[in-house]
């Protein structure tokens, strides 16, 4: 029935989650692939394939709306929110940056990137309304970011950005809109392919970037870091692997305690394999972490050192904590809510 809660799966978690039960509720089913979510006003906002953008209420699934952002069948794997707008950029060229007013849902085209190499993988704003959209580099290894500040914006070719040159075959993964992380004054971006590195800058110098090597799996176009999250400006985590060999679990999780300068491999050979999204549990002081991949959902209660599979749900790519006990996940044809009860 419309508006009623429908629980699909109930499973028991191990004692590390204090004996709680995990319940999944389907919020939305549709013919869509979703790799970007935002939470606002008690609703889950999403963007995906076929130019689709919309929301579904966390309290009443009958309260929902979906629109087509463009007449073309664009694929969105990014979704950010600033103070007044949701903002999204499609993959492939030409890349269109759309703004959607939060109150009226009026769609406007803000800018167009016609570079042949344009392929935007992630887009994020911090709480000070400073935004970054990251694209794959051009054929010469030059970066193509869009940096948006409250007083204006920097773009590659408009303001000189001191961005390290990419190695041949190095790029980003448009897997879950989460290979960008922001905390305090710092921003981090993860790469993959021939190299798995961490790029970083500070907001007071948005054109001055650094790059740090990692021991993460790397070397082929399908390997590398797919998602990062930072608990504070020092402690962060990266997950990923190889999407063509999803059961492999060697060197696909790493943590840093110095703001991304150095990384330590965790649980190599002892985790559930390829992951596309990772998020620290709110209020856990960095100890509890959720990681999602196409094959399963895993949880760590010791800052990433060990992992336990809490669900074998398939086809989920992205996760966002609503509160300490509620997570929203999305992926192939659906959005679900997972609750700890």
mmCIF file of C-alpha atoms in Angstrom, residues 14-316:
data_model
loop_
_atom_site.group_PDB
_atom_site.id
_atom_site.type_symbol
_atom_site.label_atom_id
_atom_site.label_comp_id
_atom_site.label_asym_id
_atom_site.label_seq_id
_atom_site.Cartn_x
_atom_site.Cartn_y
_atom_site.Cartn_z
ATOM 1 C CA UNK A 14 27.260 -9.683 14.971
ATOM 2 C CA UNK A 15 27.834 -8.516 18.530
ATOM 3 C CA UNK A 16 30.187 -5.741 17.421
ATOM 4 C CA UNK A 17 27.001 -3.802 16.559
ATOM 5 C CA UNK A 18 25.658 -4.486 20.027
ATOM 6 C CA UNK A 19 23.285 -7.236 18.931
ATOM 7 C CA UNK A 20 21.111 -4.878 16.920
ATOM 8 C CA UNK A 21 18.955 -5.930 13.981
ATOM 9 C CA UNK A 22 19.346 -4.524 10.502
ATOM 10 C CA UNK A 23 16.220 -3.816 8.443
ATOM 11 C CA UNK A 24 15.984 -2.749 4.802
ATOM 12 C CA UNK A 25 13.093 -0.654 3.505
ATOM 13 C CA UNK A 26 12.654 0.096 -0.199
ATOM 14 C CA UNK A 27 12.137 3.807 -0.760
ATOM 15 C CA UNK A 28 12.134 3.870 -4.558
ATOM 16 C CA UNK A 29 12.074 1.463 -7.481
ATOM 17 C CA UNK A 30 12.643 2.713 -11.005
ATOM 18 C CA UNK A 31 14.467 1.931 -14.217
ATOM 19 C CA UNK A 32 17.515 3.975 -13.255
ATOM 20 C CA UNK A 33 21.123 3.643 -12.159
ATOM 21 C CA UNK A 34 21.879 5.935 -9.200
ATOM 22 C CA UNK A 35 25.402 6.800 -8.120
ATOM 23 C CA UNK A 36 24.852 10.151 -6.398
ATOM 24 C CA UNK A 37 22.660 11.096 -3.424
ATOM 25 C CA UNK A 38 22.029 14.113 -1.219
ATOM 26 C CA UNK A 39 19.944 14.412 1.950
ATOM 27 C CA UNK A 40 17.908 17.597 2.416
ATOM 28 C CA UNK A 41 14.637 18.522 4.094
ATOM 29 C CA UNK A 42 13.831 14.992 5.239
ATOM 30 C CA UNK A 43 14.133 13.677 1.687
ATOM 31 C CA UNK A 44 16.595 11.661 -0.356
ATOM 32 C CA UNK A 45 17.537 13.529 -3.537
ATOM 33 C CA UNK A 46 19.066 11.584 -6.400
ATOM 34 C CA UNK A 47 20.382 11.908 -9.942
ATOM 35 C CA UNK A 48 20.982 9.140 -12.424
ATOM 36 C CA UNK A 49 20.537 7.826 -15.930
ATOM 37 C CA UNK A 50 18.133 9.181 -18.600
ATOM 38 C CA UNK A 51 18.554 12.738 -17.227
ATOM 39 C CA UNK A 52 16.477 11.773 -14.169
ATOM 40 C CA UNK A 53 16.517 13.847 -10.984
ATOM 41 C CA UNK A 54 14.140 13.618 -8.062
ATOM 42 C CA UNK A 55 13.409 12.956 -4.435
ATOM 43 C CA UNK A 56 11.614 10.530 -2.161
ATOM 44 C CA UNK A 57 10.624 11.289 1.419
ATOM 45 C CA UNK A 58 12.273 9.376 4.230
ATOM 46 C CA UNK A 59 8.980 9.298 6.164
ATOM 47 C CA UNK A 60 6.421 8.651 3.437
ATOM 48 C CA UNK A 61 7.520 6.953 0.215
ATOM 49 C CA UNK A 62 4.361 8.206 -1.520
ATOM 50 C CA UNK A 63 5.833 11.707 -1.221
ATOM 51 C CA UNK A 64 8.103 11.684 -4.243
ATOM 52 C CA UNK A 65 8.809 13.593 -7.433
ATOM 53 C CA UNK A 66 10.953 12.988 -10.506
ATOM 54 C CA UNK A 67 11.833 15.304 -13.394
ATOM 55 C CA UNK A 68 13.941 15.135 -16.532
ATOM 56 C CA UNK A 69 16.719 17.711 -16.337
ATOM 57 C CA UNK A 70 17.351 17.671 -20.101
ATOM 58 C CA UNK A 71 15.711 16.383 -23.264
ATOM 59 C CA UNK A 72 18.836 14.385 -24.091
ATOM 60 C CA UNK A 73 19.442 11.092 -22.301
ATOM 61 C CA UNK A 74 22.274 12.309 -20.092
ATOM 62 C CA UNK A 75 23.851 10.192 -17.388
ATOM 63 C CA UNK A 76 24.515 11.889 -14.053
ATOM 64 C CA UNK A 77 26.948 10.378 -11.579
ATOM 65 C CA UNK A 78 27.370 13.599 -9.615
ATOM 66 C CA UNK A 79 25.037 15.536 -7.337
ATOM 67 C CA UNK A 80 26.043 18.357 -4.993
ATOM 68 C CA UNK A 81 24.078 20.842 -2.942
ATOM 69 C CA UNK A 82 24.950 24.464 -2.274
ATOM 70 C CA UNK A 83 22.936 26.870 -0.128
ATOM 71 C CA UNK A 84 20.079 27.364 -2.630
ATOM 72 C CA UNK A 85 20.579 24.768 -5.331
ATOM 73 C CA UNK A 86 21.239 21.177 -6.189
ATOM 74 C CA UNK A 87 23.965 21.028 -8.823
ATOM 75 C CA UNK A 88 24.888 18.205 -11.158
ATOM 76 C CA UNK A 89 27.115 17.508 -14.152
ATOM 77 C CA UNK A 90 26.727 14.677 -16.629
ATOM 78 C CA UNK A 91 29.485 12.310 -17.665
ATOM 79 C CA UNK A 92 30.870 12.512 -21.217
ATOM 80 C CA UNK A 93 31.291 15.558 -23.445
ATOM 81 C CA UNK A 94 29.750 18.062 -23.735
ATOM 82 C CA UNK A 95 29.392 18.285 -19.960
ATOM 83 C CA UNK A 96 26.556 20.466 -18.679
ATOM 84 C CA UNK A 97 26.484 21.906 -15.154
ATOM 85 C CA UNK A 98 22.842 22.293 -14.155
ATOM 86 C CA UNK A 99 21.487 24.138 -11.139
ATOM 87 C CA UNK A 100 18.113 23.103 -9.693
ATOM 88 C CA UNK A 101 16.516 25.515 -7.222
ATOM 89 C CA UNK A 102 15.784 23.720 -3.950
ATOM 90 C CA UNK A 103 12.354 25.325 -3.452
ATOM 91 C CA UNK A 104 10.965 25.626 -6.971
ATOM 92 C CA UNK A 105 12.917 22.810 -8.692
ATOM 93 C CA UNK A 106 13.481 25.198 -11.585
ATOM 94 C CA UNK A 107 16.338 23.928 -13.770
ATOM 95 C CA UNK A 108 18.945 26.300 -15.217
ATOM 96 C CA UNK A 109 22.121 25.656 -17.199
ATOM 97 C CA UNK A 110 25.091 27.257 -15.456
ATOM 98 C CA UNK A 111 28.005 26.289 -17.728
ATOM 99 C CA UNK A 112 29.062 23.915 -20.487
ATOM 100 C CA UNK A 113 32.406 22.136 -20.889
ATOM 101 C CA UNK A 114 32.955 21.075 -24.494
ATOM 102 C CA UNK A 115 36.427 19.587 -24.063
ATOM 103 C CA UNK A 116 36.511 16.157 -25.677
ATOM 104 C CA UNK A 117 38.118 14.734 -22.548
ATOM 105 C CA UNK A 118 35.452 16.090 -20.172
ATOM 106 C CA UNK A 119 34.167 13.311 -17.919
ATOM 107 C CA UNK A 120 33.020 14.513 -14.499
ATOM 108 C CA UNK A 121 33.324 11.901 -11.783
ATOM 109 C CA UNK A 122 32.379 13.698 -8.563
ATOM 110 C CA UNK A 123 30.979 17.016 -7.321
ATOM 111 C CA UNK A 124 30.820 18.272 -3.739
ATOM 112 C CA UNK A 125 30.272 21.393 -1.624
ATOM 113 C CA UNK A 126 31.434 21.880 1.952
ATOM 114 C CA UNK A 127 29.430 23.580 4.695
ATOM 115 C CA UNK A 128 30.905 26.950 3.715
ATOM 116 C CA UNK A 129 29.430 26.567 0.193
ATOM 117 C CA UNK A 130 32.802 25.979 -1.443
ATOM 118 C CA UNK A 131 32.485 23.502 -4.284
ATOM 119 C CA UNK A 132 34.652 21.257 -6.417
ATOM 120 C CA UNK A 133 33.788 19.186 -9.479
ATOM 121 C CA UNK A 134 36.516 16.875 -10.723
ATOM 122 C CA UNK A 135 36.857 15.517 -14.263
ATOM 123 C CA UNK A 136 39.222 13.041 -15.824
ATOM 124 C CA UNK A 137 42.344 14.742 -17.252
ATOM 125 C CA UNK A 138 42.927 15.585 -20.899
ATOM 126 C CA UNK A 139 45.164 13.536 -23.204
ATOM 127 C CA UNK A 140 48.223 15.468 -21.983
ATOM 128 C CA UNK A 141 47.577 14.702 -18.309
ATOM 129 C CA UNK A 142 46.254 18.167 -17.508
ATOM 130 C CA UNK A 143 43.574 18.422 -14.857
ATOM 131 C CA UNK A 144 40.119 19.784 -15.610
ATOM 132 C CA UNK A 145 38.514 20.759 -12.278
ATOM 133 C CA UNK A 146 35.798 23.313 -11.609
ATOM 134 C CA UNK A 147 36.317 25.173 -8.326
ATOM 135 C CA UNK A 148 33.334 27.180 -7.109
ATOM 136 C CA UNK A 149 33.689 29.735 -4.328
ATOM 137 C CA UNK A 150 31.083 32.047 -2.755
ATOM 138 C CA UNK A 151 32.714 35.007 -4.540
ATOM 139 C CA UNK A 152 33.198 33.354 -7.929
ATOM 140 C CA UNK A 153 34.684 30.323 -9.565
ATOM 141 C CA UNK A 154 38.017 29.072 -10.894
ATOM 142 C CA UNK A 155 38.225 26.808 -13.890
ATOM 143 C CA UNK A 156 41.112 25.137 -15.624
ATOM 144 C CA UNK A 157 42.285 27.598 -18.270
ATOM 145 C CA UNK A 158 40.671 30.572 -16.487
ATOM 146 C CA UNK A 159 42.815 30.689 -13.381
ATOM 147 C CA UNK A 160 46.197 28.980 -13.358
ATOM 148 C CA UNK A 161 45.850 25.838 -11.270
ATOM 149 C CA UNK A 162 49.072 24.301 -10.035
ATOM 150 C CA UNK A 163 47.742 20.759 -10.355
ATOM 151 C CA UNK A 164 50.221 17.854 -10.578
ATOM 152 C CA UNK A 165 50.304 16.191 -13.979
ATOM 153 C CA UNK A 166 48.471 12.886 -14.233
ATOM 154 C CA UNK A 167 50.371 9.807 -15.291
ATOM 155 C CA UNK A 168 49.254 8.142 -18.545
ATOM 156 C CA UNK A 169 46.303 5.929 -17.705
ATOM 157 C CA UNK A 170 45.536 7.691 -14.402
ATOM 158 C CA UNK A 171 42.044 9.093 -13.932
ATOM 159 C CA UNK A 172 39.090 8.962 -11.522
ATOM 160 C CA UNK A 173 36.138 6.621 -11.031
ATOM 161 C CA UNK A 174 32.559 7.881 -11.370
ATOM 162 C CA UNK A 175 31.371 5.163 -9.022
ATOM 163 C CA UNK A 176 29.556 6.899 -6.147
ATOM 164 C CA UNK A 177 30.306 10.643 -6.185
ATOM 165 C CA UNK A 178 32.673 9.971 -3.292
ATOM 166 C CA UNK A 179 36.242 10.167 -4.571
ATOM 167 C CA UNK A 180 36.227 13.723 -3.201
ATOM 168 C CA UNK A 181 36.365 14.338 0.573
ATOM 169 C CA UNK A 182 36.233 17.660 2.419
ATOM 170 C CA UNK A 183 36.917 18.379 6.066
ATOM 171 C CA UNK A 184 37.738 21.732 7.637
ATOM 172 C CA UNK A 185 39.956 23.669 5.256
ATOM 173 C CA UNK A 186 41.188 20.581 3.401
ATOM 174 C CA UNK A 187 40.068 18.807 0.226
ATOM 175 C CA UNK A 188 41.194 15.390 -1.022
ATOM 176 C CA UNK A 189 40.661 13.631 -4.358
ATOM 177 C CA UNK A 190 41.449 9.985 -5.112
ATOM 178 C CA UNK A 191 42.637 8.583 -8.436
ATOM 179 C CA UNK A 192 42.955 5.149 -9.982
ATOM 180 C CA UNK A 193 44.039 3.309 -13.087
ATOM 181 C CA UNK A 194 47.763 3.234 -13.731
ATOM 182 C CA UNK A 195 48.315 5.103 -10.437
ATOM 183 C CA UNK A 196 46.285 5.327 -7.246
ATOM 184 C CA UNK A 197 47.152 8.670 -5.699
ATOM 185 C CA UNK A 198 45.675 11.307 -3.404
ATOM 186 C CA UNK A 199 45.509 14.921 -4.578
ATOM 187 C CA UNK A 200 44.952 17.566 -1.918
ATOM 188 C CA UNK A 201 44.665 21.315 -1.443
ATOM 189 C CA UNK A 202 43.498 23.883 1.118
ATOM 190 C CA UNK A 203 40.671 26.327 0.485
ATOM 191 C CA UNK A 204 42.808 29.389 1.223
ATOM 192 C CA UNK A 205 44.998 28.368 -1.738
ATOM 193 C CA UNK A 206 42.619 26.564 -4.121
ATOM 194 C CA UNK A 207 45.034 26.650 -7.054
ATOM 195 C CA UNK A 208 47.945 25.036 -5.169
ATOM 196 C CA UNK A 209 47.702 21.248 -5.192
ATOM 197 C CA UNK A 210 49.854 18.356 -3.980
ATOM 198 C CA UNK A 211 49.855 14.667 -4.923
ATOM 199 C CA UNK A 212 50.795 11.728 -2.676
ATOM 200 C CA UNK A 213 51.488 8.135 -3.650
ATOM 201 C CA UNK A 214 49.634 5.226 -2.020
ATOM 202 C CA UNK A 215 50.317 1.466 -1.727
ATOM 203 C CA UNK A 216 46.809 0.822 -3.059
ATOM 204 C CA UNK A 217 46.157 -1.704 -5.841
ATOM 205 C CA UNK A 218 46.905 0.026 -9.153
ATOM 206 C CA UNK A 219 48.287 -0.556 -12.622
ATOM 207 C CA UNK A 220 45.289 -1.241 -14.884
ATOM 208 C CA UNK A 221 42.320 0.897 -15.900
ATOM 209 C CA UNK A 222 39.943 -0.956 -13.553
ATOM 210 C CA UNK A 223 42.109 -0.792 -10.411
ATOM 211 C CA UNK A 224 42.508 1.908 -7.813
ATOM 212 C CA UNK A 225 40.731 4.039 -5.222
ATOM 213 C CA UNK A 226 36.987 4.390 -5.760
ATOM 214 C CA UNK A 227 35.926 6.204 -2.593
ATOM 215 C CA UNK A 228 37.423 8.163 0.306
ATOM 216 C CA UNK A 229 36.167 9.673 3.542
ATOM 217 C CA UNK A 230 37.858 11.683 6.271
ATOM 218 C CA UNK A 231 36.811 11.762 9.908
ATOM 219 C CA UNK A 232 38.895 14.872 10.569
ATOM 220 C CA UNK A 233 41.751 16.671 8.828
ATOM 221 C CA UNK A 234 44.176 13.871 9.751
ATOM 222 C CA UNK A 235 42.386 10.509 9.753
ATOM 223 C CA UNK A 236 40.924 9.190 6.512
ATOM 224 C CA UNK A 237 40.089 5.964 4.711
ATOM 225 C CA UNK A 238 40.158 4.831 1.076
ATOM 226 C CA UNK A 239 38.444 1.804 -0.478
ATOM 227 C CA UNK A 240 38.244 0.326 -3.957
ATOM 228 C CA UNK A 241 39.824 -2.563 -5.790
ATOM 229 C CA UNK A 242 39.180 -3.880 -9.285
ATOM 230 C CA UNK A 243 35.650 -3.757 -10.698
ATOM 231 C CA UNK A 244 36.458 -6.518 -13.197
ATOM 232 C CA UNK A 245 37.590 -8.854 -10.385
ATOM 233 C CA UNK A 246 35.268 -7.957 -7.546
ATOM 234 C CA UNK A 247 36.101 -10.870 -5.260
ATOM 235 C CA UNK A 248 39.782 -9.928 -5.100
ATOM 236 C CA UNK A 249 40.635 -8.183 -1.845
ATOM 237 C CA UNK A 250 44.364 -7.443 -1.870
ATOM 238 C CA UNK A 251 45.499 -3.873 -1.099
ATOM 239 C CA UNK A 252 42.005 -2.423 -1.584
ATOM 240 C CA UNK A 253 41.590 -0.680 1.788
ATOM 241 C CA UNK A 254 43.966 1.875 3.304
ATOM 242 C CA UNK A 255 43.978 4.499 6.052
ATOM 243 C CA UNK A 256 45.949 7.657 6.732
ATOM 244 C CA UNK A 257 46.722 9.434 9.999
ATOM 245 C CA UNK A 258 48.586 12.436 8.555
ATOM 246 C CA UNK A 259 46.071 14.056 6.259
ATOM 247 C CA UNK A 260 46.774 11.867 3.240
ATOM 248 C CA UNK A 261 50.555 12.127 3.016
ATOM 249 C CA UNK A 262 51.104 8.456 3.857
ATOM 250 C CA UNK A 263 48.755 5.479 3.709
ATOM 251 C CA UNK A 264 48.727 2.091 5.429
ATOM 252 C CA UNK A 265 47.068 -0.959 3.876
ATOM 253 C CA UNK A 266 44.402 -2.569 6.072
ATOM 254 C CA UNK A 267 42.749 -6.012 6.013
ATOM 255 C CA UNK A 268 44.482 -7.068 2.802
ATOM 256 C CA UNK A 269 43.127 -10.488 1.842
ATOM 257 C CA UNK A 270 40.675 -10.343 4.758
ATOM 258 C CA UNK A 271 37.754 -8.281 3.471
ATOM 259 C CA UNK A 272 34.762 -8.700 1.172
ATOM 260 C CA UNK A 273 36.434 -7.336 -1.953
ATOM 261 C CA UNK A 274 35.702 -4.438 -4.303
ATOM 262 C CA UNK A 275 33.991 -1.396 -2.763
ATOM 263 C CA UNK A 276 32.575 1.773 -4.307
ATOM 264 C CA UNK A 277 31.624 3.873 -1.273
ATOM 265 C CA UNK A 278 32.885 4.316 2.288
ATOM 266 C CA UNK A 279 31.504 6.483 5.119
ATOM 267 C CA UNK A 280 32.378 6.981 8.794
ATOM 268 C CA UNK A 281 29.475 6.321 11.139
ATOM 269 C CA UNK A 282 28.378 9.578 12.830
ATOM 270 C CA UNK A 283 29.434 9.895 16.444
ATOM 271 C CA UNK A 284 31.814 6.941 16.295
ATOM 272 C CA UNK A 285 35.032 8.944 16.748
ATOM 273 C CA UNK A 286 36.343 7.390 13.556
ATOM 274 C CA UNK A 287 36.124 3.821 14.821
ATOM 275 C CA UNK A 288 33.032 2.619 12.969
ATOM 276 C CA UNK A 289 32.911 2.598 9.167
ATOM 277 C CA UNK A 290 30.478 1.367 6.540
ATOM 278 C CA UNK A 291 31.656 0.265 3.080
ATOM 279 C CA UNK A 292 29.402 -0.670 0.166
ATOM 280 C CA UNK A 293 30.089 -2.508 -3.076
ATOM 281 C CA UNK A 294 28.189 -4.211 -5.847
ATOM 282 C CA UNK A 295 28.327 -7.544 -3.999
ATOM 283 C CA UNK A 296 27.906 -6.754 -0.282
ATOM 284 C CA UNK A 297 27.902 -4.286 2.609
ATOM 285 C CA UNK A 298 30.679 -4.409 5.197
ATOM 286 C CA UNK A 299 31.268 -2.827 8.581
ATOM 287 C CA UNK A 300 34.378 -2.122 10.649
ATOM 288 C CA UNK A 301 34.400 -1.206 14.335
ATOM 289 C CA UNK A 302 38.171 -0.747 14.671
ATOM 290 C CA UNK A 303 38.936 2.087 12.245
ATOM 291 C CA UNK A 304 39.230 -0.170 9.213
ATOM 292 C CA UNK A 305 41.585 -2.838 10.557
ATOM 293 C CA UNK A 306 39.017 -5.647 10.331
ATOM 294 C CA UNK A 307 35.729 -6.010 8.427
ATOM 295 C CA UNK A 308 32.572 -8.081 8.693
ATOM 296 C CA UNK A 309 29.976 -8.594 5.953
ATOM 297 C CA UNK A 310 26.615 -7.429 7.345
ATOM 298 C CA UNK A 311 24.602 -7.932 4.170
ATOM 299 C CA UNK A 312 24.987 -9.605 0.799
ATOM 300 C CA UNK A 313 22.610 -7.160 -0.901
ATOM 301 C CA UNK A 314 23.649 -6.805 -4.547
ATOM 302 C CA UNK A 315 23.612 -3.818 -6.865
ATOM 303 C CA UNK A 316 24.167 -1.029 -4.333
#
